[in-house]
Tab-separated table of C-alpha atoms and ligand atoms in Angstrom:
chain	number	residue	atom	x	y	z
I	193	UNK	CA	14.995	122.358	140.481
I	194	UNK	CA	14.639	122.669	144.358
I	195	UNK	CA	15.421	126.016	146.250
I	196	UNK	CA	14.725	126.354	149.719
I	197	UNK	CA	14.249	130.008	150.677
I	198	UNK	CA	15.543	131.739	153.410
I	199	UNK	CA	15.982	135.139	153.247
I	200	UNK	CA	18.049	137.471	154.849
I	201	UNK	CA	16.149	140.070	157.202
I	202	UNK	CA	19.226	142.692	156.854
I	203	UNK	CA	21.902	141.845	154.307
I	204	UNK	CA	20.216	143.025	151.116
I	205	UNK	CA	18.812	146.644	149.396
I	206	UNK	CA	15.846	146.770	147.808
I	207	UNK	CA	15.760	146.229	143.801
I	208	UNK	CA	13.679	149.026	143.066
I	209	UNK	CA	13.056	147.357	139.214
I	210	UNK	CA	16.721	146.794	139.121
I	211	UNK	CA	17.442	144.681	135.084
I	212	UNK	CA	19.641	141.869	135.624
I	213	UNK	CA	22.689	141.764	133.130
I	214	UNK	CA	25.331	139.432	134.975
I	215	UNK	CA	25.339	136.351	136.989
I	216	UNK	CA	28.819	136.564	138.975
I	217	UNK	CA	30.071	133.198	140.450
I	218	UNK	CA	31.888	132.662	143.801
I	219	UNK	CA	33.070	130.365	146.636
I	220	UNK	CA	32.482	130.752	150.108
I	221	UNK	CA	35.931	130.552	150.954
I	222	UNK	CA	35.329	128.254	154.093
I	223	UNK	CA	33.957	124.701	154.638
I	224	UNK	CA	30.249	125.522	155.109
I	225	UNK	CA	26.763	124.375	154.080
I	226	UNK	CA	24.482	126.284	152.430
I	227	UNK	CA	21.707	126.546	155.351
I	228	UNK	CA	24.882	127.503	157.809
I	229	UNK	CA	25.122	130.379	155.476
I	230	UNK	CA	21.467	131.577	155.324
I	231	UNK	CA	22.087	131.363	159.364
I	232	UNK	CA	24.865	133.431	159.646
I	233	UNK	CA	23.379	136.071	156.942
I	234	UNK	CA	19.860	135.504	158.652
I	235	UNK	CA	19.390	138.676	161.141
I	236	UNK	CA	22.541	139.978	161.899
I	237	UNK	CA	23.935	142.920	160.291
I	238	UNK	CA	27.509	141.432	157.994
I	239	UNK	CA	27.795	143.805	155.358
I	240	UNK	CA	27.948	141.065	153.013
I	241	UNK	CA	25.243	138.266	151.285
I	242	UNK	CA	24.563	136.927	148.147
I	243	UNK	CA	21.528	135.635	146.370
I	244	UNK	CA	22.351	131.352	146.348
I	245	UNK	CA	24.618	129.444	148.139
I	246	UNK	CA	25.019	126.048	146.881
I	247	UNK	CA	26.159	122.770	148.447
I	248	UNK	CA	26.328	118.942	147.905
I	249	UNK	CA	22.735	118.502	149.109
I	250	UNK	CA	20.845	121.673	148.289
I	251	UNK	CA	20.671	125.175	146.876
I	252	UNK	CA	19.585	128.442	149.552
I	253	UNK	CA	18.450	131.711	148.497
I	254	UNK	CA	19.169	134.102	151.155
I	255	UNK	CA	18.031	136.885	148.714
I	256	UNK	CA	15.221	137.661	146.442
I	257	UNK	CA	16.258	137.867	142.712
I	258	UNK	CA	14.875	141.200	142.369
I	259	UNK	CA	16.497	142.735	145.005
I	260	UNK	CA	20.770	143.632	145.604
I	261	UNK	CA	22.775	141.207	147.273
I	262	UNK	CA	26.219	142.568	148.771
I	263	UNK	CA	28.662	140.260	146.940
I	264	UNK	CA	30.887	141.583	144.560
I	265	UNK	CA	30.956	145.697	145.542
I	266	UNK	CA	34.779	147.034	144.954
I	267	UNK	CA	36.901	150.055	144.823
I	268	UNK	CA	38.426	149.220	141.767
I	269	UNK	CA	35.953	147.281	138.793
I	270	UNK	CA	37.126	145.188	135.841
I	271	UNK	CA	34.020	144.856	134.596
I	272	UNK	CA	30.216	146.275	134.160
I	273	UNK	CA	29.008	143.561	136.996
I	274	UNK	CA	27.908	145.404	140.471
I	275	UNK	CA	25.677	144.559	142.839
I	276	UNK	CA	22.962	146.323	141.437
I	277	UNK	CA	22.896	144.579	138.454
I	278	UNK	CA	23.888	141.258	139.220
I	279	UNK	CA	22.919	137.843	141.004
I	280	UNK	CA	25.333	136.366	142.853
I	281	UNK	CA	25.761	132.931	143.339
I	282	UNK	CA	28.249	131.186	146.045
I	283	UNK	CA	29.504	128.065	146.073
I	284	UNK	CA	30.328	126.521	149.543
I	285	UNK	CA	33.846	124.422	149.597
I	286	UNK	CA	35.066	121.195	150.992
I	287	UNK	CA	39.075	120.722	152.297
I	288	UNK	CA	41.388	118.430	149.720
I	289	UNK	CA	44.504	118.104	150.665
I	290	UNK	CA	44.581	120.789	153.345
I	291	UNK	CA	43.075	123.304	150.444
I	292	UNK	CA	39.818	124.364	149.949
I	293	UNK	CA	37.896	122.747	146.702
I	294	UNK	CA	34.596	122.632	145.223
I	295	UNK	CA	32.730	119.084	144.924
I	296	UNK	CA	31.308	118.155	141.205
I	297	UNK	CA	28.346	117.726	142.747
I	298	UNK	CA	28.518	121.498	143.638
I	299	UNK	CA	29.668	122.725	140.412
I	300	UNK	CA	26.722	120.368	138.380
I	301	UNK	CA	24.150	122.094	140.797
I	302	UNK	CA	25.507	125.589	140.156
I	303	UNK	CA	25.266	125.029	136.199
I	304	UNK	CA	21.928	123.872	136.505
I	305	UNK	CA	20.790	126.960	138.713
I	306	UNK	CA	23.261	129.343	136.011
I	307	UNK	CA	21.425	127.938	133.136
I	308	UNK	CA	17.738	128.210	134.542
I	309	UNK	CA	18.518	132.066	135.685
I	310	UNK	CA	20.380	132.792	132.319
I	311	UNK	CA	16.841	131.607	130.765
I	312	UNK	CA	14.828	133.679	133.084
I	313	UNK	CA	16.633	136.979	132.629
I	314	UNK	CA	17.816	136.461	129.311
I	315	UNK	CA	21.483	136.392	130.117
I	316	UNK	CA	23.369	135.058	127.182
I	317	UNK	CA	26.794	133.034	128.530
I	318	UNK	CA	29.520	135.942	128.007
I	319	UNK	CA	27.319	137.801	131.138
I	320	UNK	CA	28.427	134.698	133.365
I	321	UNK	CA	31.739	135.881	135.214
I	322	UNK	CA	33.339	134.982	138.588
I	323	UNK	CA	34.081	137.316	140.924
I	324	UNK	CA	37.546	137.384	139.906
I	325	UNK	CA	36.342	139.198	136.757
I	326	UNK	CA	34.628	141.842	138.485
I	327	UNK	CA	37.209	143.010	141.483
I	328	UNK	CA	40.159	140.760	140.821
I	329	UNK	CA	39.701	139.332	143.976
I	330	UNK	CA	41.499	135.252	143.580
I	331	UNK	CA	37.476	134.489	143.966
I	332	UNK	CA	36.341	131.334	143.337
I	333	UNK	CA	39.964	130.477	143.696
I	334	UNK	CA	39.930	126.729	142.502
I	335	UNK	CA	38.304	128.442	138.746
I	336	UNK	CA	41.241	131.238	139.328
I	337	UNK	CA	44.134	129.432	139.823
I	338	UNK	CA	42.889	126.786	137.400
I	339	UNK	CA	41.718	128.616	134.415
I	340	UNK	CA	40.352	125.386	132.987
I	341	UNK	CA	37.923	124.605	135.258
I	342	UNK	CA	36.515	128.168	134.610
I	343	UNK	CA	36.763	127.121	130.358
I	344	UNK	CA	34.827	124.155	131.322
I	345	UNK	CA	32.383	125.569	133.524
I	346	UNK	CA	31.456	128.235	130.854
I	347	UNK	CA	31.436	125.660	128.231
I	348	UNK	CA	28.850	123.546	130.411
I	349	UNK	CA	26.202	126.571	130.395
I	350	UNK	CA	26.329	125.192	126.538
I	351	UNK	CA	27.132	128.483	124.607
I	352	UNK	CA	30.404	128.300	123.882
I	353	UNK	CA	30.812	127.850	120.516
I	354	UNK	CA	32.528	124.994	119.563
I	355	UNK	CA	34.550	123.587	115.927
I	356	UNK	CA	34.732	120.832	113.760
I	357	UNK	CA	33.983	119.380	110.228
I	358	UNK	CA	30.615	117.745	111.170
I	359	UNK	CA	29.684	121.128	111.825
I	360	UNK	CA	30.818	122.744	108.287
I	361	UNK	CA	29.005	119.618	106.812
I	362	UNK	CA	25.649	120.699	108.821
I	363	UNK	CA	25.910	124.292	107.879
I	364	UNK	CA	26.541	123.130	104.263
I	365	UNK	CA	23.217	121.210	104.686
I	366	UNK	CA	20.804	124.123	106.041
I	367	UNK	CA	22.418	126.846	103.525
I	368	UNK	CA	21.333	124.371	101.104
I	369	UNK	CA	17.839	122.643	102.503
I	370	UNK	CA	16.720	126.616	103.496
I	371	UNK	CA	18.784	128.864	101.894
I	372	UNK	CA	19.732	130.175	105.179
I	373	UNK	CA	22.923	131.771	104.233
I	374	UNK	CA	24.892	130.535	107.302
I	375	UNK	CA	28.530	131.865	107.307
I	376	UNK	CA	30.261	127.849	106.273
I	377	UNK	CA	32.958	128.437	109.091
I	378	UNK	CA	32.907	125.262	110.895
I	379	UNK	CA	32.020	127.119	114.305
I	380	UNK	CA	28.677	126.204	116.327
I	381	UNK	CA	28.389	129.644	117.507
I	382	UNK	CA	25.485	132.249	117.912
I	383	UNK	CA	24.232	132.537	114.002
I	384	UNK	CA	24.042	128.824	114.092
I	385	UNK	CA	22.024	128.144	117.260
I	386	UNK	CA	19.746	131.076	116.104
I	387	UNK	CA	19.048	129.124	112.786
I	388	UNK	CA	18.544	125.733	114.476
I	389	UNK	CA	16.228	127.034	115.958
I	390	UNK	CA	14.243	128.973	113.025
I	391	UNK	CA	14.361	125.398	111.125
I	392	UNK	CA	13.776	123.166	114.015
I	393	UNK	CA	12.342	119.383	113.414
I	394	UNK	CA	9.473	117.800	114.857
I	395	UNK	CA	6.983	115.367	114.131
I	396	UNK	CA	3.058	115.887	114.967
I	397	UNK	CA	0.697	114.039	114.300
I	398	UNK	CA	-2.049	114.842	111.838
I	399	UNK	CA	0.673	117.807	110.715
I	400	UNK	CA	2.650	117.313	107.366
I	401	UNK	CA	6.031	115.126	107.927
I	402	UNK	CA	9.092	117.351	107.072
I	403	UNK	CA	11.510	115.754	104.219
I	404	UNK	CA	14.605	117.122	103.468
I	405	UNK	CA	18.298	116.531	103.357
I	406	UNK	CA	18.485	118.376	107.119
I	407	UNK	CA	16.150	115.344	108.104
I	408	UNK	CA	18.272	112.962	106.788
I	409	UNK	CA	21.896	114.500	108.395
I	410	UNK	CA	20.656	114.847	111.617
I	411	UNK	CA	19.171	110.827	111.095
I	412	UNK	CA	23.015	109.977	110.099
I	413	UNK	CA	24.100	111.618	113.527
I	414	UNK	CA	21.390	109.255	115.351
I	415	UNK	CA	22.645	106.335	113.579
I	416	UNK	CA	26.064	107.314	114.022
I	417	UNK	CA	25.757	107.728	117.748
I	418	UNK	CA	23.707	104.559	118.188
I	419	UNK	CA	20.061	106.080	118.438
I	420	UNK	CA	18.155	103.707	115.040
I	421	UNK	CA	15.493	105.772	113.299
I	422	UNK	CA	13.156	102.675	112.186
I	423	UNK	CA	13.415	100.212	109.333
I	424	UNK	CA	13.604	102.796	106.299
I	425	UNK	CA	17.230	104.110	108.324
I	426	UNK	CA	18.097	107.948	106.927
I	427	UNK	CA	14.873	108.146	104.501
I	428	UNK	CA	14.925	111.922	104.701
I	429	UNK	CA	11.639	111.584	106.280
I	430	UNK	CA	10.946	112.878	110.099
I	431	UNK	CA	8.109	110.659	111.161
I	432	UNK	CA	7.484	108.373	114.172
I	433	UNK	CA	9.901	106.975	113.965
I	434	UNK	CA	13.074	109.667	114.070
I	435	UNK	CA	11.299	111.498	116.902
I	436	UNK	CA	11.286	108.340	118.924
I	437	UNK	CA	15.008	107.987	118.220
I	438	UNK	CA	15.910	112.056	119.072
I	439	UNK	CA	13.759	111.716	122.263
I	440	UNK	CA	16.117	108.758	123.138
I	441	UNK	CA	19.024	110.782	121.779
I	442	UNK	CA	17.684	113.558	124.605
I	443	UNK	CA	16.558	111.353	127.584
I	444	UNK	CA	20.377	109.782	126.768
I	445	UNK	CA	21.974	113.155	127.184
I	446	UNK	CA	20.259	115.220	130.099
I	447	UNK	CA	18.221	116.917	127.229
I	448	UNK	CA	14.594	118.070	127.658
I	449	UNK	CA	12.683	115.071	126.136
I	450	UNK	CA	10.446	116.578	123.225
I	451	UNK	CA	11.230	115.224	120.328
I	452	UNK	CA	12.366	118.446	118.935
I	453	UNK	CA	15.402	118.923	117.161
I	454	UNK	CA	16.663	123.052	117.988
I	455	UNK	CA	19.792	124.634	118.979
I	456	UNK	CA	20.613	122.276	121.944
I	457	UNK	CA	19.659	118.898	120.021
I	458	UNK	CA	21.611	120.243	117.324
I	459	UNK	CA	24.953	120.613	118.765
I	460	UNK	CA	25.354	117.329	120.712
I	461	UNK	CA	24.534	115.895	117.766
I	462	UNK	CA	27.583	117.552	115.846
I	463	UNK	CA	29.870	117.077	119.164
O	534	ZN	ZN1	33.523	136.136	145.792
């Protein structure tokens, strides 16, 4: 993922080893770009910044990650964000109908930067709020006044958990396959991801091919979503064969092409 840097001489403190806990999300609140906001944060003094700005083209970081942006400070908090233990992210808006909005284009970049800074600093998806969370301020108003743009944004960063039988059926499969003693609640949550990823599949070759009933579910969901696992279908068996058919799964879905079946594999394969 591209970022252009171009930092702020003036609008930031310095980090001083400062742990990042939250990632708060705004708008700009104005139709901008993102390099006419490095400009105007650039050398003058505003009393204001934040770390990215976002727009349909590219992504600007007008401050270093490890140091304090000004962008969500308050008299009054409604949660444990601040600026000193935060990254904030703006996203810039376009005009709709006489009202300010935020492209798709904007909001895919922002999930993209959300997810890769959530990786990098450990920030798990309940750490993710919008500004609105933090101060109250109607900030970014389009996820404000439509609370399910916010649902859907949150349940993009891919941590939300999320219900249904195929999901009961899976859990059924690993408590049984590894003993695993997953709570059989029909809900893709935490517990679930974690043990995806403890029994993950993969084929290497020259390694020992890994049969089991959890093979042959997760070769069902291939078939079942169009993705063929070779001649022998759901043999139980993860060779060549089903690896070439999960990295098609992946390439198919935005996924990180491995061949690995973990937590992320997993649960579009349940959806
Ligand atoms: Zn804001």
């Amino acid at each position: 993922m591209q970022i252009i840097k171009d930092l702020t001489n003036i609008n930031y403190s310095k980090g001083n080893n400062r742990k990042i806990k939250y990632i708060v999300i705004h708008y700009v609140g104005a139709v901008s770009t993102a390099r006419n906001n490095a400009s105007y944060f650039k050398n003058t003094y505003r009393g204001a910044s934040a770390h990215y700005f976002v727009d349909d083209n590219e992504i600007v970081q007008v401050v270093e990650d490890k140091d304090v942006s000004w962008h969500c400070g308050a008299d009054k908090y409604y949660c444990e964000a601040r600026n000193s233990n935060s990254i904030g992210i703006e996203m810039c808006c376009y005009k709709k109908n006489g009202k300010l909005d935020i492209s798709n284009k904007i909001v895919d970049k922002t999930i993209e930067l959300v997810k890769e800074l959530m990786k990098k600093y450990n920030i798990d998806v309940n750490h993710v709020v919008r500004h609105y969370d933090v101060s109250h301020k109607v900030c970014p108003a389009p996820f404000v006044n439509d609370e399910n743009r916010w649902n859907e944004f949150k349940k993009r960063l891919g941590q939300a958990p999320f219900k249904n039988t195929t999901v009961l059926e899976w859990q059924k499969v690993m408590n049984k396959c590894y003993g695993c003693e997953l709570a059989e609640d029909n809900s893709y949550g935490p517990d679930s991801r974690a043990k995806a990823n403890n029994y993950y599949l993969y084929y290497e070759k020259g390694k020992s091919v890994i049969v089991n009933d959890h093979v042959k579910f997760i070769q069902n969901r291939l078939i079942k979503k169009g993705f063929s696992c070779g001649e022998s279908g759901a043999d139980k068996s993860y060779g060549p064969d089903t690896r070439d058919a999960v990295k098609a799964f992946q390439k198919a879905n935005g996924l990180e092409v491995d061949g690995y079946v973990g937590a992320e594999t997993t649960e579009l394969l349940l959806k």
